[in-house]
Short mmCIF file of C-alpha atoms in Angstrom, two decimals:
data_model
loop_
_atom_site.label_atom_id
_atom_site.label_comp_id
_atom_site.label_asym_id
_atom_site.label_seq_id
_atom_site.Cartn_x
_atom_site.Cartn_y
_atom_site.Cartn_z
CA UNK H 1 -6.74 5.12 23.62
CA UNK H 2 -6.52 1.28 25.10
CA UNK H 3 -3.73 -0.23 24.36
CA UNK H 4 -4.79 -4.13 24.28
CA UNK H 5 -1.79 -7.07 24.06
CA UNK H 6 -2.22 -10.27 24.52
CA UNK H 7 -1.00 -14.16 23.15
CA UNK H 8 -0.49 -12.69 19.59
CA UNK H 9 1.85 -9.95 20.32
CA UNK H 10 5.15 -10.46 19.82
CA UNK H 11 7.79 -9.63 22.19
CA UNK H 12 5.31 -10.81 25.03
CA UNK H 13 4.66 -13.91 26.63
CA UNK H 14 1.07 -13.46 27.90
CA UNK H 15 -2.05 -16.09 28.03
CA UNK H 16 -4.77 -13.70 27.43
CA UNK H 17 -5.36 -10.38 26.95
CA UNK H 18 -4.38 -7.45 28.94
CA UNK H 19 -4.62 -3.49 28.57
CA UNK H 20 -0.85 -2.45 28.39
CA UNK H 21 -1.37 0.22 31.14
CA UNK H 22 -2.20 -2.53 33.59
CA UNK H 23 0.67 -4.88 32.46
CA UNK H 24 2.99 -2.22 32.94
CA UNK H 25 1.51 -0.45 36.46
CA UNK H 26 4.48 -2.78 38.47
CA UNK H 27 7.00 -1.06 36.48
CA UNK H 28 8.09 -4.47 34.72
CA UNK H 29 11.59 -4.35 33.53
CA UNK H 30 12.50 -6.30 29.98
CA UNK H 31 13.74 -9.50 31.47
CA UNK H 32 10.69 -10.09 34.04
CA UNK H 33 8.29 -12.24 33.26
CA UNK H 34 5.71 -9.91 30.74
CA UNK H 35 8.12 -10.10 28.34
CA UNK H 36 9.97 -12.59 25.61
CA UNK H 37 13.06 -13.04 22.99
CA UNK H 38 13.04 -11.58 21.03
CA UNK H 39 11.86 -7.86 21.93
CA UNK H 40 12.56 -4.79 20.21
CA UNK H 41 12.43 -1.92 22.60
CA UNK H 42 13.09 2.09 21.92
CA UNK H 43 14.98 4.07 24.17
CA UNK H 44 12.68 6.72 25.83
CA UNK H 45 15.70 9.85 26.01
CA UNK H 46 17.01 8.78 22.31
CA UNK H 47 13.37 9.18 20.95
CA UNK H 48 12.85 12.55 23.03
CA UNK H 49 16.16 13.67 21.32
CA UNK H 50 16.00 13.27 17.69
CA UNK H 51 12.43 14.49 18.25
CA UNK H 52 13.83 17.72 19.89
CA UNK H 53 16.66 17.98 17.61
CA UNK H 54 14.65 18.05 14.58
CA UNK H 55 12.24 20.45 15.83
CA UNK H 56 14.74 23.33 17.25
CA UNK H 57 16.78 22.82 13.57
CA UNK H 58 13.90 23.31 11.22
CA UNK H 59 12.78 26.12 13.87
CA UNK H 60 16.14 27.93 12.96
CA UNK H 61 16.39 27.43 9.48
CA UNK H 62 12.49 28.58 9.07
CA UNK H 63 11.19 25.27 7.82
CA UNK H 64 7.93 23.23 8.69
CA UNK H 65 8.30 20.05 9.19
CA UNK H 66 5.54 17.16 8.31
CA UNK H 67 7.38 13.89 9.47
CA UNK H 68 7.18 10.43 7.46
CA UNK H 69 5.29 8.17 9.26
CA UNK H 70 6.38 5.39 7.26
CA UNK H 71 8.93 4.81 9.28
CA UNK H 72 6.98 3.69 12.80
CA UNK H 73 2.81 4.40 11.67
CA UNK H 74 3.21 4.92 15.39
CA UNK H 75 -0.04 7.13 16.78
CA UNK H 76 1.87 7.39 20.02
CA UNK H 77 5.40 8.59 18.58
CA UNK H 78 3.43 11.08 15.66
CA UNK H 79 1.61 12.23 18.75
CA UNK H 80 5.14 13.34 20.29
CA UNK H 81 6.44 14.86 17.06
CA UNK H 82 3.73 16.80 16.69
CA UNK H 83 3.85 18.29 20.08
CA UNK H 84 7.11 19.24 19.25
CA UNK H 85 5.61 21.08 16.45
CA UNK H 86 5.62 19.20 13.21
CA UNK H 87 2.90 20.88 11.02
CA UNK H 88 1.47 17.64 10.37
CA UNK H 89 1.99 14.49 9.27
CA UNK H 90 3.82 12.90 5.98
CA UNK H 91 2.81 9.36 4.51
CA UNK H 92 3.12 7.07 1.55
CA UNK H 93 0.42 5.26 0.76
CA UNK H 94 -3.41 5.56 0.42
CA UNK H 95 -3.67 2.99 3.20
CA UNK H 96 -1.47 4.80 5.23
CA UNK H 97 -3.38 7.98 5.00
CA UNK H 98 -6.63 6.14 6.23
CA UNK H 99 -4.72 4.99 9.18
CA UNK H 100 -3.40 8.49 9.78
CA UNK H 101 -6.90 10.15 9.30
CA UNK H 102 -8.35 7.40 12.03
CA UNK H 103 -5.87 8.85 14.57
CA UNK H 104 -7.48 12.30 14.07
CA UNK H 105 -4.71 14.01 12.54
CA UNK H 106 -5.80 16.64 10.80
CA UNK H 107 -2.80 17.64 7.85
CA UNK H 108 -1.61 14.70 5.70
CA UNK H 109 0.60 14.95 3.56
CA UNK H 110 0.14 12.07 0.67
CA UNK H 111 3.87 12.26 -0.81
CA UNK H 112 3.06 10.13 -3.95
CA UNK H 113 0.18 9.91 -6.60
CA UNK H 114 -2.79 9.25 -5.89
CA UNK H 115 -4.37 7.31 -9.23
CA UNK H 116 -6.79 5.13 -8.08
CA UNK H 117 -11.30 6.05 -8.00
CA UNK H 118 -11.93 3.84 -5.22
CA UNK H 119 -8.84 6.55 -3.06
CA UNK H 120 -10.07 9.40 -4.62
CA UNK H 121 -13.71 9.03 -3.67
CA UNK H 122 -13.18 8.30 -0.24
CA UNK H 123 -10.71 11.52 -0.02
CA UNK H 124 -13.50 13.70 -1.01
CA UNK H 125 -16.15 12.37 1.31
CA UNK H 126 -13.73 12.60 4.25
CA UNK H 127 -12.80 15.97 3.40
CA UNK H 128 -16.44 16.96 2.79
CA UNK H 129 -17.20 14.90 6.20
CA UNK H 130 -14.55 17.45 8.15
CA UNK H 131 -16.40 20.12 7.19
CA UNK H 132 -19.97 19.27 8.61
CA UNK H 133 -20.97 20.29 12.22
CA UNK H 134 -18.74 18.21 14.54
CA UNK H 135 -16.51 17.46 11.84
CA UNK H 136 -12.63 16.76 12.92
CA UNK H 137 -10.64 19.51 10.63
CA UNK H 138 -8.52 17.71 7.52
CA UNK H 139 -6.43 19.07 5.19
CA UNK H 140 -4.52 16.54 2.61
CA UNK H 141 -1.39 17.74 0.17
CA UNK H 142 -0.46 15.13 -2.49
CA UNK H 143 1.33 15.01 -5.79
CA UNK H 144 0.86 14.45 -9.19
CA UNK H 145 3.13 13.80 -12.41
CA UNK H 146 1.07 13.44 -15.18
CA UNK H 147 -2.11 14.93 -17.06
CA UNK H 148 -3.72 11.30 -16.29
CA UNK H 149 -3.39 12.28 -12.73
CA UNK H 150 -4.42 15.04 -13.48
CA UNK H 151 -7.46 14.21 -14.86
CA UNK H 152 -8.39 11.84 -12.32
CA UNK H 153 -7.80 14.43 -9.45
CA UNK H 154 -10.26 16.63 -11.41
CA UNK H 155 -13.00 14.29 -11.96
CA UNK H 156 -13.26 13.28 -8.47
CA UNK H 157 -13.46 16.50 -7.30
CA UNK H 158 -15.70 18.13 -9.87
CA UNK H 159 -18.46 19.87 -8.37
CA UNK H 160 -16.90 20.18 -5.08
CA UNK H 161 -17.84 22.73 -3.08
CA UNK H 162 -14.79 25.52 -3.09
CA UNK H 163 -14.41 25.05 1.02
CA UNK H 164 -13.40 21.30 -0.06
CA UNK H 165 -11.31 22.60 -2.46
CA UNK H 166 -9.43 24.72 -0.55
CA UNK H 167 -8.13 21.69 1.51
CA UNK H 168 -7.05 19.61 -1.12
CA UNK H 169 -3.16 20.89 -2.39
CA UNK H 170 -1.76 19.67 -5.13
CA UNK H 171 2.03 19.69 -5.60
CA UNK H 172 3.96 19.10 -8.58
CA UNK H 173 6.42 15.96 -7.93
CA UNK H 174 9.99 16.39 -10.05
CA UNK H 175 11.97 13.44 -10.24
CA UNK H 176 15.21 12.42 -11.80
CA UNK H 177 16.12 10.36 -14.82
CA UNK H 178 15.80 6.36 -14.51
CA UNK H 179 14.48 7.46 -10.51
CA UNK H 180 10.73 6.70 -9.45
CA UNK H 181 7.99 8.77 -9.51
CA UNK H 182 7.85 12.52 -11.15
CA UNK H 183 8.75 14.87 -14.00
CA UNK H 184 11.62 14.65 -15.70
CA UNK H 185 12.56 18.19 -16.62
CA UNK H 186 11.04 21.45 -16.28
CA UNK H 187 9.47 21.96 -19.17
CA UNK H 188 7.24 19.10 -17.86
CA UNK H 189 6.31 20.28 -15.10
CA UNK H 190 5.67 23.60 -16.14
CA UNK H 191 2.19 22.02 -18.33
CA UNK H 192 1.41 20.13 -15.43
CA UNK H 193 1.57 22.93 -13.23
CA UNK H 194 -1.17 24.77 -15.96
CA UNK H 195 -2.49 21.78 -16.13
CA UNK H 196 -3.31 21.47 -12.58
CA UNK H 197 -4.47 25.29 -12.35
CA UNK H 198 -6.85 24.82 -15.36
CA UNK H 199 -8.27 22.20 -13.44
CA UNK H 200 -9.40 24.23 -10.61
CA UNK H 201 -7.35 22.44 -8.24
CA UNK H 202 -5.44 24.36 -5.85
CA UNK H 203 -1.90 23.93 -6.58
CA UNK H 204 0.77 24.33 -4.18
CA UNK H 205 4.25 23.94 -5.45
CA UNK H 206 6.86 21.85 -6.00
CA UNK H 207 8.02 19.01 -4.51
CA UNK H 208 10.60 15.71 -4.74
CA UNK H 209 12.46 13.24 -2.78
CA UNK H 210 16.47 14.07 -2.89
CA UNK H 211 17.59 10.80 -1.59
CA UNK H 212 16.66 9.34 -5.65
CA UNK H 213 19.46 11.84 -6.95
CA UNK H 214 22.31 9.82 -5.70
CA UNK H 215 23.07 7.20 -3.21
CA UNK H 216 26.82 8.65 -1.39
CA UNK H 217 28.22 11.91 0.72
CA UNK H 218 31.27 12.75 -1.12
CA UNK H 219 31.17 16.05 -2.44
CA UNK H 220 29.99 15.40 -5.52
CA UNK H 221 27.08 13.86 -4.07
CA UNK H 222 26.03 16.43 -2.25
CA UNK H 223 26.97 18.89 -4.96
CA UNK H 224 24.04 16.98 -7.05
CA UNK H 225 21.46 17.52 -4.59
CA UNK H 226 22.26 21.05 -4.28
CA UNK H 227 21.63 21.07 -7.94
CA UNK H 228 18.84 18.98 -8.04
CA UNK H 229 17.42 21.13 -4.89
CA UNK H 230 18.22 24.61 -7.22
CA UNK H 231 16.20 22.51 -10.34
CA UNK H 232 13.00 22.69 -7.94
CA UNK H 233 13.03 26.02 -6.71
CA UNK H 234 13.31 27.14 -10.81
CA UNK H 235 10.11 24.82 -11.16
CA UNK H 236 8.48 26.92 -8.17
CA UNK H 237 9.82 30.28 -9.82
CA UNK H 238 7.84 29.35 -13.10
CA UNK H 239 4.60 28.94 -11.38
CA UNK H 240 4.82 32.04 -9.88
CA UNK H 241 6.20 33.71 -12.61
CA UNK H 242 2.87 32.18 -14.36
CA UNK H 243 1.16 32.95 -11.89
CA UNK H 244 -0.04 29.74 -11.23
CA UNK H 245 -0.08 30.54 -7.80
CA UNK H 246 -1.69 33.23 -6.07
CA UNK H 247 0.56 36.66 -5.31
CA UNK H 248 -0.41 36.78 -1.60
CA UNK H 249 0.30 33.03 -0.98
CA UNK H 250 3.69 31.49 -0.80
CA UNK H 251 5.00 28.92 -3.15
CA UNK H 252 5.83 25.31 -1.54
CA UNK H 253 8.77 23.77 -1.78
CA UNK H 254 9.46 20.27 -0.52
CA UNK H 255 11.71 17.46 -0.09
CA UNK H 256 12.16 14.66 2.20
CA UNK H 257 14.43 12.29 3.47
CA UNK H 258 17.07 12.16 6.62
CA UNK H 259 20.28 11.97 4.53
CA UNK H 260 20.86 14.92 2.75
CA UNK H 261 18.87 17.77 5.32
CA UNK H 262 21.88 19.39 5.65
CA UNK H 263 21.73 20.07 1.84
CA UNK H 264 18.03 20.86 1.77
CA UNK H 265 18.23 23.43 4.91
CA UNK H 266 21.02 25.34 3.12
CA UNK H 267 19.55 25.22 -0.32
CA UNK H 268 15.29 25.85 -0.07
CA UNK H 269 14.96 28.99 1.84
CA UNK H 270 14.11 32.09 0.54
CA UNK H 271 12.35 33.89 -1.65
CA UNK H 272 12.30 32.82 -5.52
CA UNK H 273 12.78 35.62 -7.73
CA UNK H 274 11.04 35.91 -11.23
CA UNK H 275 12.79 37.14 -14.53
CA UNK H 276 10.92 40.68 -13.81
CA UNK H 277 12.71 41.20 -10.72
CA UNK H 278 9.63 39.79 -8.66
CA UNK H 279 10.38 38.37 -5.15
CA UNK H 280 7.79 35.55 -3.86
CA UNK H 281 8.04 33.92 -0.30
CA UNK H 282 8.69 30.34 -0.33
CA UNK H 283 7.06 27.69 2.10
CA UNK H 284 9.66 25.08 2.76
CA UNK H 285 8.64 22.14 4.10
CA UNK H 286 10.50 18.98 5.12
CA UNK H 287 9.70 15.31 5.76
CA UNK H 288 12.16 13.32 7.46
CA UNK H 289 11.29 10.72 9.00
CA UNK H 290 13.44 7.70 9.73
CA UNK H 291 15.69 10.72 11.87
CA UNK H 292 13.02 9.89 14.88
CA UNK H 293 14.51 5.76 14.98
CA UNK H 294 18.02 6.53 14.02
CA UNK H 295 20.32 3.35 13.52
CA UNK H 296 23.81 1.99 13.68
CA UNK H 297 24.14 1.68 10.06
CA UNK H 298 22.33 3.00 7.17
CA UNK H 299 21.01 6.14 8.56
CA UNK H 300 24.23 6.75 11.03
CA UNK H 301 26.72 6.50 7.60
CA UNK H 302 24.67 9.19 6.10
CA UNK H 303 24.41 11.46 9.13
CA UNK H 304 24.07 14.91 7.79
CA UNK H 305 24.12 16.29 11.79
CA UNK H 306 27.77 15.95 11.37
CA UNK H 307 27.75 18.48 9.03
CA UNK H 308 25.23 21.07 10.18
CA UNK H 309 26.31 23.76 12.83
CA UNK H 310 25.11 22.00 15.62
CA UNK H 311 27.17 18.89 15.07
CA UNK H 312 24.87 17.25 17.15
CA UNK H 313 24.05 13.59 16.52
CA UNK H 314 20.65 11.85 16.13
CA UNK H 315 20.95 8.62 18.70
CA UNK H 316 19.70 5.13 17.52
CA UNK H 317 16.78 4.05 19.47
CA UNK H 318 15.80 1.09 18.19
CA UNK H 319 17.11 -2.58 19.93
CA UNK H 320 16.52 -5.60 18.92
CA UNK H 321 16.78 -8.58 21.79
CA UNK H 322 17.47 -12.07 20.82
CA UNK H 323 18.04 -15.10 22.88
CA UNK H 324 21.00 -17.93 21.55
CA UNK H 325 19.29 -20.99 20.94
CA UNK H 326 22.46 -23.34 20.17
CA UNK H 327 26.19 -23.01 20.05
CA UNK H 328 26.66 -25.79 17.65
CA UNK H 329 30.42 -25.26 16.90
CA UNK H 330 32.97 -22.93 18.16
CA UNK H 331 32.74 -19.55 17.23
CA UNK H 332 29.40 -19.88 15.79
CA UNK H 333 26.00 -19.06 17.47
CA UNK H 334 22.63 -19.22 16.55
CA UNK H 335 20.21 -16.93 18.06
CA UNK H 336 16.56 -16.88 17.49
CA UNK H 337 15.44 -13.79 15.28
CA UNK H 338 15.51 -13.47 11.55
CA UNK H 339 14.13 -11.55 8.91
CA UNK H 340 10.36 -11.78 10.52
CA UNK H 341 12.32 -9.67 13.28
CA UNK H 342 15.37 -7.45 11.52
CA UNK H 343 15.57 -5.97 8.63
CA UNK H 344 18.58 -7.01 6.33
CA UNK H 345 17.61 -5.02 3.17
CA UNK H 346 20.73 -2.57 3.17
CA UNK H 347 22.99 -3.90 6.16
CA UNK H 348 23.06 -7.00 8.78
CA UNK H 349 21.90 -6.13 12.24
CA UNK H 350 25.29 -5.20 14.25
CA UNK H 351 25.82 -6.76 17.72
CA UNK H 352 26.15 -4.25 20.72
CA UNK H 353 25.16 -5.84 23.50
CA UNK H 354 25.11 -9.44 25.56
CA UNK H 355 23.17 -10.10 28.59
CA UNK H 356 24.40 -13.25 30.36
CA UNK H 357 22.03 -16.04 31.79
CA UNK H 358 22.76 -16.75 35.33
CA UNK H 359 20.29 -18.09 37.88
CA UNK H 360 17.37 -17.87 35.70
CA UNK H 361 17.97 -14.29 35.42
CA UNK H 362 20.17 -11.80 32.64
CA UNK H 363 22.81 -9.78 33.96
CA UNK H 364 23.15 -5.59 33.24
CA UNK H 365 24.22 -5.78 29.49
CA UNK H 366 27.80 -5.42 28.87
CA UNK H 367 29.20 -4.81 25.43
CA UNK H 368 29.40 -7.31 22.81
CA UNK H 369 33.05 -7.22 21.12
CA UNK H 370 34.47 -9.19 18.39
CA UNK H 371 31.21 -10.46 17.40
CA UNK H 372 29.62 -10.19 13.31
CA UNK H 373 26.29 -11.15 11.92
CA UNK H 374 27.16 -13.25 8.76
CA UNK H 375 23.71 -14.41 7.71
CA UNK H 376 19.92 -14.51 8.27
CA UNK H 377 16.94 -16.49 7.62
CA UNK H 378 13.35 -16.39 8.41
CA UNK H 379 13.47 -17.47 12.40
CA UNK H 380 17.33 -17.86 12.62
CA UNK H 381 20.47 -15.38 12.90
CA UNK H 382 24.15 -16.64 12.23
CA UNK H 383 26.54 -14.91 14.68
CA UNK H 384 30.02 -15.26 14.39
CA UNK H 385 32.49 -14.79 17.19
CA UNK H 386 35.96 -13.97 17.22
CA UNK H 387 37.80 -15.87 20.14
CA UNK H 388 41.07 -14.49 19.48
CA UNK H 389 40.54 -10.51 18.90
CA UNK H 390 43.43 -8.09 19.98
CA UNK H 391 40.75 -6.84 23.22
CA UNK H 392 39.83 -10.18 23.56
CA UNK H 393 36.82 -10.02 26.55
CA UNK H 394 35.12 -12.27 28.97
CA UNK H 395 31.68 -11.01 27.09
CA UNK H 396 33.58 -12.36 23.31
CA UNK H 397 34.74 -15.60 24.41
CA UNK H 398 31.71 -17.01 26.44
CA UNK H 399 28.14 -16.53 24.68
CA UNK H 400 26.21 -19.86 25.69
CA UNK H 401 22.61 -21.11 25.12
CA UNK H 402 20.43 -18.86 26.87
CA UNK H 403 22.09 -15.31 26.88
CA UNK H 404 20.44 -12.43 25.01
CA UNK H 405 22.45 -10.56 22.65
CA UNK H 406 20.91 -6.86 21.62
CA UNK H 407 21.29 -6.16 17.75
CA UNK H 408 21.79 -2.44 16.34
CA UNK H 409 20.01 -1.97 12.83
CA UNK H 410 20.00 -0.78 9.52
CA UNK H 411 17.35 1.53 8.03
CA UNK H 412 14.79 1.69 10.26
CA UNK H 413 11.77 2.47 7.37
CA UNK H 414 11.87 -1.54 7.33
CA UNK H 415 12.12 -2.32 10.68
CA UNK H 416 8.99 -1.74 12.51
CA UNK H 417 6.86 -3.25 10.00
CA UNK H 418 7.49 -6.44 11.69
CA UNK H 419 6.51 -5.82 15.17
CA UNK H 420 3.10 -4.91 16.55
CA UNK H 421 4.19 -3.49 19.85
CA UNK H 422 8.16 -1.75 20.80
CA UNK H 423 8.91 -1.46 24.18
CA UNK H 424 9.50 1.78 24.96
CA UNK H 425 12.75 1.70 27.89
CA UNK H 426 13.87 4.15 30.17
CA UNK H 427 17.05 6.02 28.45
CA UNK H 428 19.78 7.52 29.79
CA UNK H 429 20.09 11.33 29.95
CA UNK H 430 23.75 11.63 29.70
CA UNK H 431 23.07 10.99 25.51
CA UNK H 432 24.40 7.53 25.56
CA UNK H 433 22.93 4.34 24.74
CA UNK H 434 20.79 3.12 27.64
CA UNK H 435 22.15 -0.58 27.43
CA UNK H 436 25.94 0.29 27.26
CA UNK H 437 25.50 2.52 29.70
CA UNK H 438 23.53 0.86 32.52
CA UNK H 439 20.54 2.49 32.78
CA UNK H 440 17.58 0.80 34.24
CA UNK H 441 15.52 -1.46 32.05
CA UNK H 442 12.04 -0.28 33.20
CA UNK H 443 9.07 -0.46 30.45
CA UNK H 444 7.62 2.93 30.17
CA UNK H 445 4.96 2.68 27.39
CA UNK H 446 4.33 0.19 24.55
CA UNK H 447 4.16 2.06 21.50
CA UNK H 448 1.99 0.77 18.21
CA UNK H 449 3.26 0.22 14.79
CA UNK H 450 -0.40 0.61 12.60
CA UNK H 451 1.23 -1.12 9.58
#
């Protein structure tokens, strides 16, 4: 694949267009002349890590993984999460799934309904195009949470030949009261589940999003996703207890999210046992995804790593680079990235970072203290700096116009939306931030987002 960048991609200051292997066969660093403020880059080792991490935990709890790709819609980092053995590949929208499919992947996961014709009709003729000589192999999982859905599923696909069939799952989504999408209580789902198996669709399971159930990490809140994690596996134990599903296939059972794995892991496994003393395998799968990006808010309050065995943290990745424009009054500067750039739907971006201008070059980054994001618009960021703070530093007292400050966020799912291209950096293998620690700046690889 060609990566091609040119005057419309931000982060770069180029006059034309250029293929991004060529840009970077000099081994640019951020602050030569390729690149502009502001820049969001991705450290290379952090990526590798949460990547790694993921994989070896779901390895030793028995779990497949199928990442959300909402978080990047990155072909290059799905590429390395699959390598690392992700079954597949989660998304949330039918748009996303097209883009997915026209990377080659081969098993999509659709977490959400899929309701509309137009969707539906292009899903079967892709699915009976993989099947033709020199076809590219698909296989697509979705839910549904109604008989309307139902309905629709079934009168797309009627007449389909049973090898089409066969790669079209359908899961049962449960939800939770005044939450989004799916059933509300079991009894629900248990017609749906008929439902779906009168249809002649293939159902697979159960299947829900945990993060709906509550919002904390006290212990009551995880005590409610253990119970709302127990709900679904009684939803799989009625299908098979139906059976709905067949006896020498296991039942699925899924749920998604980074904040609560630590819940899932210890609560999905194992077999589901019906009223006649039956035992059925499961087939747990998760679909984390904003674990890969990490951040220095959101995501790194609701750390469940801290409290699996390992203990060992995800690492942010993600960097945002912005350039003060104007120090128009003491203690206040402006720098020039807003909410085109950051995301500010949970937290403000946090400062880490300041690279000084001297001689029409930035120094090593050194860390940012005293310093607080108090507001954002479109183009413009409000920082705030504390002249008089107990550890008071050269790096507090002395931003000026021209220096480059480097922003942690918040939530990464709404982050990378609004970039084309991330830098990817060279990271530090100690396990520590590249730009606190003084690792080289050298571009690696530009990654793209396919939003």
């Amino acid at each position: 694949m060609t990566i091609v960048v040119g005057p419309r991609t931000k982060g770069l200051r180029l006059d034309r267009d250029h293929a991004a292997a060529a840009l970077l066969a000099d081994q640019p660093r951020i602050v030569d002349d390729p690149f502009a403020w502001p820049l969001l880059t991705l450290d290379d080792t952090a990526l590798n890590h949460n990547i790694a991490l993921m994989a070896q935990t779901c390895a030793a709890f028995g779990v497949e993984h199928a990442p959300h790709v909402k978080t990047t819609m990155s072909r290059q980092i799905s590429a390395r999460q699959l390598a690392a053995g992700a079954r597949g590949l989660t998304v949330a929208t039918p748009g996303q799934l097209r883009t997915a499919r026209s990377w080659g992947r081969e098993n999509l996961f659709l977490a959400n309904e899929l309701t509309d014709p137009r969707e539906l009709r292009w899903l079967r003729r892709e699915l009976e195009e993989s099947l033709r000589p020199g076809g590219t192999p698909f296989e697509v999982w979705l839910y549904v949470d109604s008989t309307e859905g139902v309905g629709l599923l079934s009168r797309a696909f009627s007449g389909a030949h049973d090898d089409v069939l066969a790669r079209l799952g359908v899961l049962v989504e449960v939800g939770v009261p005044e939450g989004r999408t799916g059933v509300r209580s079991a009894a629900e789902a248990g017609d749906l589940a008929r439902a779906v198996a009168a249809s002649g669709l293939r159902l697979l399971g159960a299947a829900g999003y945990e993060g709906s159930v509550v919002h904390g990490t006290g212990p009551e809140d995880l005590d409610a996703v253990a119970a709302w994690c127990g709900r679904l596996r009684e939803v799989a134990t009625a299908m098979v207890r139906d059976r709905l599903v067949p006896d020498d296939t296991p039942v699925v059972v899924s749920a998604g999210g980074s904040s609560y794995l630590d819940v899932v892991l210890a609560e999905l496994p194992g077999p589901v046992t019906t009223p006649d003393g039956r035992e059925h395998p499961t087939r747990v799968v998760v679909r984390s995804g904003a674990y890969v990006i990490h951040d220095h808010g959101y995501c790194a309050r609701m750390d469940p790593w801290d409290r699996l065995p390992a203990r060992s943290p995800m690492h942010a990745a993600a960097t945002v680079w912005t350039q003060v424009v104007s120090v128009p009054e003491p203690g206040l500067a402006i720098c020039n990235v807003g909410r085109r750039d950051v995301a500010d739907d949970i937290d403000l971006p946090t400062p880490l970072w300041l690279r000084t201008l001297a001689d029409d070059t930035w120094s090593a980054p050194q860390e940012l203290r005293g310093a607080t994001v108090t507001g954002i618009n479109d183009q413009h960021l409000y920082l705030r700096l504390d002249d008089s703070p107990a550890d008071r530093t050269p790096t507090t007292a002395h931003v000026r116009p021209g220096d480059v400050v480097g922003l942690g966020i918040s939530h990464p799912c709404t982050l990378l939306d609004r970039w084309r291209t991330g830098a990817v950096i060279r990271g530090d293998d100690s396990g520590g931030d590249s730009a606190c620690d003084g690792a080289p700046d050298e571009v690696l690889e530009l990654v793209t987002f396919d939003f």
